[in-house]
Short mmCIF file of C-alpha atoms and ligand atoms in Angstrom, two decimals:
data_model
loop_
_atom_site.label_atom_id
_atom_site.label_comp_id
_atom_site.label_asym_id
_atom_site.label_seq_id
_atom_site.Cartn_x
_atom_site.Cartn_y
_atom_site.Cartn_z
CA MET A 979 -4.21 3.97 -3.84
CA SER A 980 -2.44 5.98 -6.50
CA LYS A 981 1.30 6.19 -6.66
CA ILE A 982 3.36 9.35 -6.65
CA ILE A 983 6.54 7.43 -7.45
CA GLU A 984 6.75 4.16 -9.29
CA ALA A 985 10.14 2.74 -10.25
CA LYS A 986 10.26 -0.47 -12.25
CA GLY A 987 13.40 -2.52 -12.81
CA ILE A 988 15.71 0.40 -12.07
CA THR A 989 19.39 -0.42 -12.62
CA LYS A 990 22.48 1.74 -12.13
CA ARG A 991 26.06 0.63 -12.73
CA PHE A 992 29.30 2.33 -11.78
CA GLY A 993 31.94 0.61 -13.89
CA GLY A 994 31.73 -3.03 -12.81
CA VAL A 995 29.61 -2.34 -9.73
CA VAL A 996 25.85 -2.77 -10.04
CA ALA A 997 24.87 -0.28 -7.35
CA VAL A 998 21.12 -0.70 -7.94
CA ASN A 999 19.97 -3.88 -9.61
CA ALA A 1000 16.51 -4.13 -11.21
CA VAL A 1001 14.72 -2.57 -8.25
CA ASP A 1002 10.98 -1.89 -8.12
CA LEU A 1003 10.02 0.79 -5.63
CA SER A 1004 6.86 2.78 -5.20
CA VAL A 1005 5.57 5.47 -2.91
CA GLU A 1006 1.80 5.81 -2.61
CA LYS A 1007 0.35 9.30 -2.29
CA GLY A 1008 0.28 10.40 1.33
CA GLN A 1009 2.48 7.57 2.54
CA ILE A 1010 5.85 7.49 4.26
CA VAL A 1011 8.06 4.81 2.73
CA GLY A 1012 11.38 3.83 4.28
CA LEU A 1013 14.44 2.66 2.37
CA ILE A 1014 16.84 0.67 4.52
CA GLY A 1015 19.77 -1.70 4.06
CA PRO A 1016 23.41 -2.17 5.11
CA ASN A 1017 26.12 0.29 4.12
CA GLY A 1018 26.85 0.19 0.41
CA SER A 1019 23.55 -1.54 -0.40
CA GLY A 1020 22.49 1.17 -2.87
CA LYS A 1021 20.17 3.42 -0.85
CA SER A 1022 21.78 6.73 -1.76
CA THR A 1023 22.09 5.68 -5.39
CA MET A 1024 18.38 4.79 -5.42
CA VAL A 1025 17.45 8.15 -3.92
CA ASN A 1026 19.64 9.94 -6.46
CA LEU A 1027 17.90 8.05 -9.25
CA VAL A 1028 14.50 9.14 -7.97
CA THR A 1029 15.44 12.82 -7.60
CA GLY A 1030 17.46 12.97 -10.82
CA GLU A 1031 20.99 13.47 -9.47
CA LEU A 1032 21.64 10.28 -11.44
CA LEU A 1033 19.95 8.81 -14.51
CA ALA A 1034 19.23 5.09 -14.56
CA ASP A 1035 20.91 2.74 -17.06
CA GLU A 1036 17.76 0.65 -17.26
CA GLY A 1037 14.22 0.69 -15.99
CA GLY A 1038 11.29 3.05 -15.84
CA LEU A 1039 10.42 5.81 -13.43
CA LEU A 1040 7.00 7.41 -13.14
CA PHE A 1041 6.04 10.50 -11.13
CA ASN A 1042 2.27 10.83 -10.78
CA GLY A 1043 2.03 8.44 -13.70
CA HIS A 1044 4.30 10.48 -16.02
CA ASP A 1045 7.54 9.04 -17.35
CA ILE A 1046 10.39 11.06 -15.84
CA SER A 1047 13.19 8.55 -16.36
CA ARG A 1048 15.16 10.87 -18.68
CA MET A 1049 14.12 14.10 -17.01
CA PRO A 1050 16.85 16.22 -15.41
CA LEU A 1051 16.85 17.12 -11.74
CA TYR A 1052 15.64 20.72 -12.04
CA LYS A 1053 12.56 19.69 -14.00
CA ARG A 1054 11.72 17.02 -11.43
CA ALA A 1055 12.03 19.72 -8.77
CA ARG A 1056 9.56 21.88 -10.70
CA LEU A 1057 7.13 18.98 -10.83
CA GLY A 1058 7.11 18.87 -7.03
CA MET A 1059 10.11 16.91 -5.74
CA ALA A 1060 12.39 18.15 -2.99
CA ARG A 1061 15.07 16.49 -0.93
CA SER A 1062 17.32 16.93 2.05
CA PHE A 1063 20.90 15.78 2.14
CA GLN A 1064 22.62 13.69 4.76
CA MET A 1065 25.53 16.12 4.70
CA LEU A 1066 23.86 19.44 5.41
CA ARG A 1067 24.07 21.88 2.54
CA LEU A 1068 23.53 25.14 4.35
CA PHE A 1069 25.56 28.29 3.87
CA HIS A 1070 27.23 29.15 7.15
CA SER A 1071 27.88 32.74 6.22
CA LEU A 1072 24.19 33.43 5.56
CA SER A 1073 21.33 33.87 8.00
CA VAL A 1074 18.81 31.08 8.44
CA GLU A 1075 16.21 33.05 6.51
CA GLU A 1076 18.65 33.85 3.70
CA ASN A 1077 19.41 30.15 3.36
CA LEU A 1078 15.72 29.50 2.74
CA VAL A 1079 15.30 32.45 0.38
CA LEU A 1080 18.35 31.31 -1.59
CA ALA A 1081 16.82 27.84 -1.97
CA SER A 1082 13.79 29.31 -3.69
CA HIS A 1083 15.92 31.64 -5.83
CA MET A 1084 17.20 28.49 -7.51
CA ARG A 1085 13.69 28.01 -8.89
CA MET A 1086 12.69 31.58 -9.55
CA THR A 1087 11.59 32.73 -12.95
CA THR A 1088 13.66 35.91 -12.74
CA SER A 1089 17.31 35.19 -12.11
CA VAL A 1090 19.38 36.08 -9.08
CA VAL A 1091 21.31 38.46 -11.31
CA ASP A 1092 18.12 40.41 -11.97
CA SER A 1093 17.43 40.62 -8.30
CA LEU A 1094 20.89 42.05 -7.68
CA PHE A 1095 19.89 44.92 -9.95
CA GLY A 1096 16.67 45.33 -8.03
CA ARG A 1097 14.19 44.64 -10.79
CA ALA A 1098 10.68 44.96 -9.44
CA ALA A 1099 9.56 41.48 -10.39
CA ALA A 1100 12.57 39.87 -8.80
CA ARG A 1101 12.15 41.99 -5.71
CA GLU A 1102 8.56 40.87 -5.44
CA GLU A 1103 9.56 37.23 -5.72
CA THR A 1104 12.20 37.72 -3.08
CA GLU A 1105 9.63 39.28 -0.78
CA ARG A 1106 7.30 36.35 -1.35
CA ALA A 1107 10.14 33.92 -0.62
CA ARG A 1108 11.03 35.83 2.53
CA ALA A 1109 7.43 35.65 3.75
CA LYS A 1110 7.33 31.94 3.02
CA ALA A 1111 10.63 31.43 4.83
CA ARG A 1112 9.26 33.22 7.92
CA GLU A 1113 6.12 31.12 7.80
CA LEU A 1114 8.12 27.90 7.58
CA LEU A 1115 10.47 28.91 10.37
CA ALA A 1116 7.45 29.64 12.56
CA TRP A 1117 6.02 26.23 11.68
CA PHE A 1118 9.29 24.65 12.84
CA ASP A 1119 9.26 26.93 15.91
CA LEU A 1120 12.59 28.41 14.83
CA GLN A 1121 11.46 31.97 14.05
CA GLU A 1122 13.82 33.44 16.63
CA PHE A 1123 16.75 32.27 14.48
CA ALA A 1124 15.58 33.92 11.24
CA GLU A 1125 18.20 36.63 11.21
CA ARG A 1126 20.96 34.72 12.93
CA PRO A 1127 23.68 32.75 11.19
CA VAL A 1128 23.11 29.03 10.68
CA THR A 1129 26.07 28.41 12.99
CA ALA A 1130 24.07 29.82 15.93
CA MET A 1131 21.90 26.69 15.77
CA SER A 1132 22.44 23.20 17.12
CA ILE A 1133 22.93 20.39 14.61
CA GLY A 1134 19.38 19.24 15.36
CA GLN A 1135 18.03 22.68 14.48
CA GLN A 1136 20.18 22.82 11.35
CA ARG A 1137 18.63 19.52 10.26
CA MET A 1138 15.20 21.12 10.59
CA VAL A 1139 16.37 24.04 8.44
CA GLU A 1140 17.69 21.56 5.88
CA ILE A 1141 14.17 20.09 5.70
CA ALA A 1142 12.56 23.56 5.67
CA ARG A 1143 14.83 24.45 2.72
CA GLY A 1144 13.27 21.59 0.77
CA LEU A 1145 9.77 22.79 1.68
CA MET A 1146 10.32 26.25 0.16
CA SER A 1147 9.31 24.82 -3.21
CA GLU A 1148 6.05 23.39 -1.79
CA PRO A 1149 6.86 19.83 -2.84
CA THR A 1150 4.39 16.97 -3.05
CA LEU A 1151 7.21 14.44 -2.60
CA LEU A 1152 9.96 14.93 -0.06
CA VAL A 1153 13.01 12.67 -0.10
CA LEU A 1154 14.93 12.61 3.18
CA ASP A 1155 18.40 11.07 3.40
CA GLU A 1156 19.12 10.06 7.00
CA PRO A 1157 17.41 13.02 8.67
CA ALA A 1158 18.08 11.58 12.15
CA ALA A 1159 21.84 11.23 11.65
CA GLY A 1160 23.71 12.77 14.57
CA LEU A 1161 20.57 13.75 16.51
CA SER A 1162 20.18 13.24 20.26
CA PRO A 1163 17.27 10.97 21.33
CA PRO A 1164 14.99 13.92 22.30
CA ASN A 1165 15.68 15.53 18.92
CA VAL A 1166 14.90 12.24 17.19
CA ASP A 1167 11.51 12.33 18.96
CA LYS A 1168 10.91 15.88 17.70
CA LEU A 1169 11.92 14.91 14.18
CA ILE A 1170 9.49 11.99 14.17
CA VAL A 1171 6.62 14.28 15.18
CA LEU A 1172 7.56 16.87 12.56
CA ILE A 1173 7.87 14.41 9.69
CA ARG A 1174 4.50 12.93 10.57
CA ARG A 1175 2.96 16.41 10.61
CA LEU A 1176 4.42 17.16 7.17
CA ARG A 1177 2.46 14.24 5.85
CA ASP A 1178 -0.70 14.76 7.91
CA GLU A 1179 -1.02 18.56 7.57
CA PHE A 1180 0.40 19.12 4.08
CA GLY A 1181 -0.27 15.75 2.52
CA ILE A 1182 3.37 15.44 1.47
CA SER A 1183 4.45 11.94 0.45
CA ILE A 1184 7.82 10.96 1.88
CA LEU A 1185 10.65 8.63 0.86
CA LEU A 1186 12.99 8.22 3.81
CA VAL A 1187 16.45 6.66 4.01
CA GLU A 1188 17.18 6.04 7.67
CA HIS A 1189 19.47 4.00 9.89
CA VAL A 1190 17.77 4.85 13.16
CA MET A 1191 15.29 1.99 13.45
CA ARG A 1192 13.03 3.85 15.86
CA VAL A 1193 12.36 6.44 13.16
CA VAL A 1194 11.61 3.75 10.60
CA ARG A 1195 9.31 1.82 12.92
CA ASP A 1196 7.45 4.89 14.18
CA LEU A 1197 6.96 6.62 10.86
CA CYS A 1198 6.97 4.32 7.88
CA ASP A 1199 3.82 2.81 6.42
CA ARG A 1200 6.06 0.47 4.45
CA VAL A 1201 9.78 -0.27 4.12
CA VAL A 1202 11.90 -1.53 1.26
CA VAL A 1203 15.15 -3.31 2.09
CA LEU A 1204 18.16 -3.27 -0.22
CA ASP A 1205 21.20 -5.52 -0.06
CA SER A 1206 24.00 -5.39 -2.63
CA GLY A 1207 21.77 -3.33 -4.91
CA GLN A 1208 18.85 -5.75 -4.84
CA LYS A 1209 15.52 -5.53 -3.10
CA ILE A 1210 15.44 -8.37 -0.56
CA ALA A 1211 12.30 -7.52 1.40
CA GLU A 1212 9.35 -5.17 1.55
CA GLY A 1213 6.44 -4.69 3.92
CA VAL A 1214 5.36 -3.12 7.20
CA PRO A 1215 8.35 -2.22 9.41
CA ASP A 1216 7.61 -4.52 12.36
CA VAL A 1217 7.46 -7.57 10.11
CA VAL A 1218 10.35 -6.64 7.82
CA VAL A 1219 12.91 -5.99 10.59
CA LYS A 1220 12.30 -9.49 11.95
CA ASP A 1221 12.54 -11.17 8.55
CA PRO A 1222 15.44 -13.67 8.73
CA VAL A 1223 16.62 -12.62 5.23
CA VAL A 1224 16.87 -9.03 6.42
CA VAL A 1225 18.56 -9.92 9.72
CA GLU A 1226 21.06 -12.06 7.79
CA ALA A 1227 21.87 -9.19 5.43
CA TYR A 1228 22.63 -6.90 8.34
CA ILE A 1229 24.81 -9.32 10.31
CA GLY A 1230 28.34 -8.03 10.48
CA SER A 1231 27.37 -4.67 9.03
CA GLY A 1232 27.23 -2.95 12.43
CA TRP A 1233 23.51 -2.51 12.13
CA LYS A 1234 22.69 -3.69 15.65
CA ARG A 1235 25.09 -1.18 17.12
CA ARG A 1236 23.53 1.59 15.11
CA ALA A 1237 19.96 0.47 15.64
CA GLN A 1238 20.40 0.59 19.40
CA ALA A 1239 22.11 3.96 19.36
N1 ADP B 1207 29.60 7.73 -7.83
C1 ADP B 1207 29.97 6.45 -7.63
N2 ADP B 1207 30.99 5.91 -8.34
C2 ADP B 1207 31.34 4.63 -8.15
N3 ADP B 1207 30.74 3.80 -7.30
C3 ADP B 1207 29.72 4.27 -6.57
C4 ADP B 1207 29.27 5.63 -6.69
N4 ADP B 1207 28.24 5.81 -5.83
C5 ADP B 1207 28.03 4.64 -5.22
N5 ADP B 1207 28.92 3.70 -5.64
C6 ADP B 1207 28.96 2.29 -5.22
O1 ADP B 1207 27.65 1.78 -5.34
C7 ADP B 1207 27.33 0.95 -4.22
C8 ADP B 1207 26.11 1.50 -3.50
O2 ADP B 1207 26.47 2.72 -2.87
P1 ADP B 1207 25.42 3.66 -2.12
O3 ADP B 1207 24.25 3.86 -2.99
O4 ADP B 1207 26.15 4.87 -1.68
O5 ADP B 1207 25.01 2.77 -0.88
P2 ADP B 1207 24.31 3.17 0.54
O6 ADP B 1207 23.76 4.54 0.40
O7 ADP B 1207 23.29 2.12 0.75
O8 ADP B 1207 25.39 3.10 1.58
C9 ADP B 1207 28.59 0.89 -3.38
O9 ADP B 1207 29.32 -0.25 -3.76
C10 ADP B 1207 29.32 2.15 -3.74
O10 ADP B 1207 30.71 1.99 -3.56
MG1 MG B 1208 24.22 6.31 1.57
#
């Protein structure tokens, strides 16, 4: 099976802290791979290295077989990467649809400035983005919110919009950082169904950081476990979560409390 992401020996230091230490991580095309580990184990750093928020100090990173290890974030986005953030990055003063249109403006060939002056090309792109936004909102069953402010939605719905924002660029790889954080159990169920559909209907490969174990167990084809920046286990979820090395790493980290929540 071919790999959409292949990281080899990735290392990132912050001063004296080795946040990610010689980690190998791959995501096969069409798979959902989970990244788990106690707080401070390096998950967010690893995700930021994949998407290009951070550049690695050492190691190689391939996207569809091409070396992207020195490539900046915006170019990785153009190649087909998108992400959602744990802390939602939506504009409260804008409508739901405008939030999605704005996301695609970031990637448009004509600049936002042009569109302010109403240039035809920019206007056309904006119209295309608006149509795509409507389509996505319908897919998420949130079309009734299109013209309402983001604040009219529940947190669960805002999380969906955060994911929809990433989909505006029609990514082939979606990186999700704790998409279930703060969701009620019924909304977690909905999220699980939606993420699975993203993979099944659009063929999007997914790298998922998640604390809610139900999400990891239900969705992930494979999980990678980090502890103190190092990979300590890897495999199918049901086996990995019972691995004594993994259980040991989580003891005292509050994992059990969170996992049962
Ligand atoms: N920008 C940064 N500057 C300094 N240290 C950082 C920075 N980001 C993360 N770290 C450190 O790197 C380690 C891994 O952090 P992080 O990747 O956020 O872990 P996780 O997401 O698993 O909780 C921690 O020790 C954290 O304090
Ligand atoms: Mg984190």
